[in-house]
Amino acid sequence: MLEILFAASLVTFIKDDAFEVESCTATPFEVVKSEIPKWPNDAYSTYGFTEFRVYVDESGSVISSAIKASEPTRIFDRVSKRALSGWQFNKSKNKERCFNVKFKFQLAE
């Protein structure tokens, strides 16, 4: 019964005000630990985003990430990559899993 309850909490997509996460293979997952990027001091824009392709090992730790797109270019990349390095996903039997992660930035009015 516990296994069924755990499986019910797994999703293939998460959409939040600050970020979106999608499994590359539609495999159910859970974000166990996440960190929201801090607004960079040198940001001249009031909005933007950074999209990553993220690879996670069987323990759920981020092992690599690559920027797929960002707008404005390079402004939010460093803080996004730093925040992403602290993320933790659920454990898996798969040796490696792939996710698309998008951080969304909007300066509050």
C-alpha positions as MATLAB code, in Angstrom:
seq = 'MLEILFAASLVTFIKDDAFEVESCTATPFEVVKSEIPKWPNDAYSTYGFTEFRVYVDESGSVISSAIKASEPTRIFDRVSKRALSGWQFNKSKNKERCFNVKFKFQLAE';
ca = [
       0.000    0.000    0.000;
       2.826    2.438    0.764;
       4.245    1.897   -2.724;
       0.914    2.858   -4.298;
       0.751    6.084   -2.284;
       4.300    6.981   -3.320;
       3.600    6.279   -6.980;
       0.561    8.542   -6.849;
       2.797   11.511   -5.950;
       4.958   11.079   -9.057;
       4.251   13.308  -12.063;
       5.641   13.793  -15.568;
       5.342   17.609  -15.584;
       5.457   20.410  -12.985;
       4.427   23.982  -13.731;
       4.992   26.653  -11.083;
       5.265   30.459  -11.122;
       9.058   30.211  -10.800;
       9.893   27.068  -12.782;
       8.689   24.248  -15.041;
      10.046   20.694  -15.082;
       9.277   18.023  -17.660;
      10.640   14.506  -18.035;
      12.297   14.032  -21.442;
      10.832   10.533  -21.638;
       7.484   11.112  -19.868;
       8.781    9.034  -16.934;
       7.061    9.909  -13.627;
       9.279   11.776  -11.142;
       9.279   13.862   -7.991;
      11.394   16.921   -7.218;
      12.584   16.190   -3.687;
      14.596   19.399   -3.214;
      14.577   22.558   -5.302;
      16.122   25.981   -5.087;
      14.802   29.099   -6.798;
      17.496   31.279   -8.417;
      18.154   34.644   -6.808;
      17.680   37.751   -8.931;
      21.122   38.736  -10.278;
      22.454   42.145   -9.216;
      23.467   43.043  -12.767;
      20.109   42.196  -14.389;
      18.861   45.076  -16.516;
      15.683   43.300  -17.608;
      12.459   42.964  -15.604;
      11.676   39.493  -16.946;
      13.321   36.514  -18.581;
      13.887   32.781  -18.537;
      16.569   30.125  -18.715;
      15.905   26.618  -20.083;
      18.127   23.630  -19.305;
      18.501   20.014  -20.347;
      19.359   18.251  -17.089;
      20.713   14.749  -16.501;
      20.186   13.041  -13.159;
      21.769    9.840  -11.815;
      19.963    6.947  -10.086;
      20.293    8.643   -6.674;
      18.422   11.686   -8.024;
      21.419   14.050   -8.054;
      22.041   16.423  -10.958;
      25.121   15.156  -12.811;
      25.097   17.579  -15.747;
      23.115   20.404  -17.250;
      23.268   22.429  -20.435;
      21.498   25.666  -21.308;
      19.094   25.190  -24.214;
      17.827   28.783  -24.369;
      17.789   31.975  -22.341;
      16.264   35.410  -22.689;
      17.797   37.898  -22.321;
      20.939   36.010  -23.276;
      23.304   35.164  -20.386;
      21.644   37.476  -17.801;
      20.030   34.726  -15.697;
      22.275   31.801  -16.715;
      24.769   31.821  -13.827;
      22.217   32.128  -10.997;
      20.014   29.500  -12.655;
      22.861   26.997  -13.004;
      23.894   27.578   -9.379;
      20.336   26.968   -8.118;
      19.917   23.888  -10.307;
      23.064   22.278   -8.885;
      21.270   21.940   -5.542;
      18.202   20.178   -6.928;
      17.407   16.604   -5.961;
      14.990   14.276   -7.731;
      13.535   10.993   -6.497;
      15.693    7.863   -6.634;
      15.256    5.620   -9.650;
      16.308    2.254  -11.037;
      17.389    4.059  -14.207;
      21.104    4.813  -14.330;
      20.405    8.215  -15.901;
      17.285   10.308  -16.472;
      16.728   13.455  -18.501;
      14.624   16.526  -17.660;
      13.838   19.878  -19.221;
      13.892   22.619  -16.585;
      12.829   26.212  -17.204;
      13.367   28.984  -14.651;
      11.067   31.980  -15.115;
      12.030   35.448  -13.884;
       9.567   38.280  -13.345;
      10.403   41.358  -11.294;
       7.539   42.125   -8.904;
       5.857   45.451   -9.474;
];
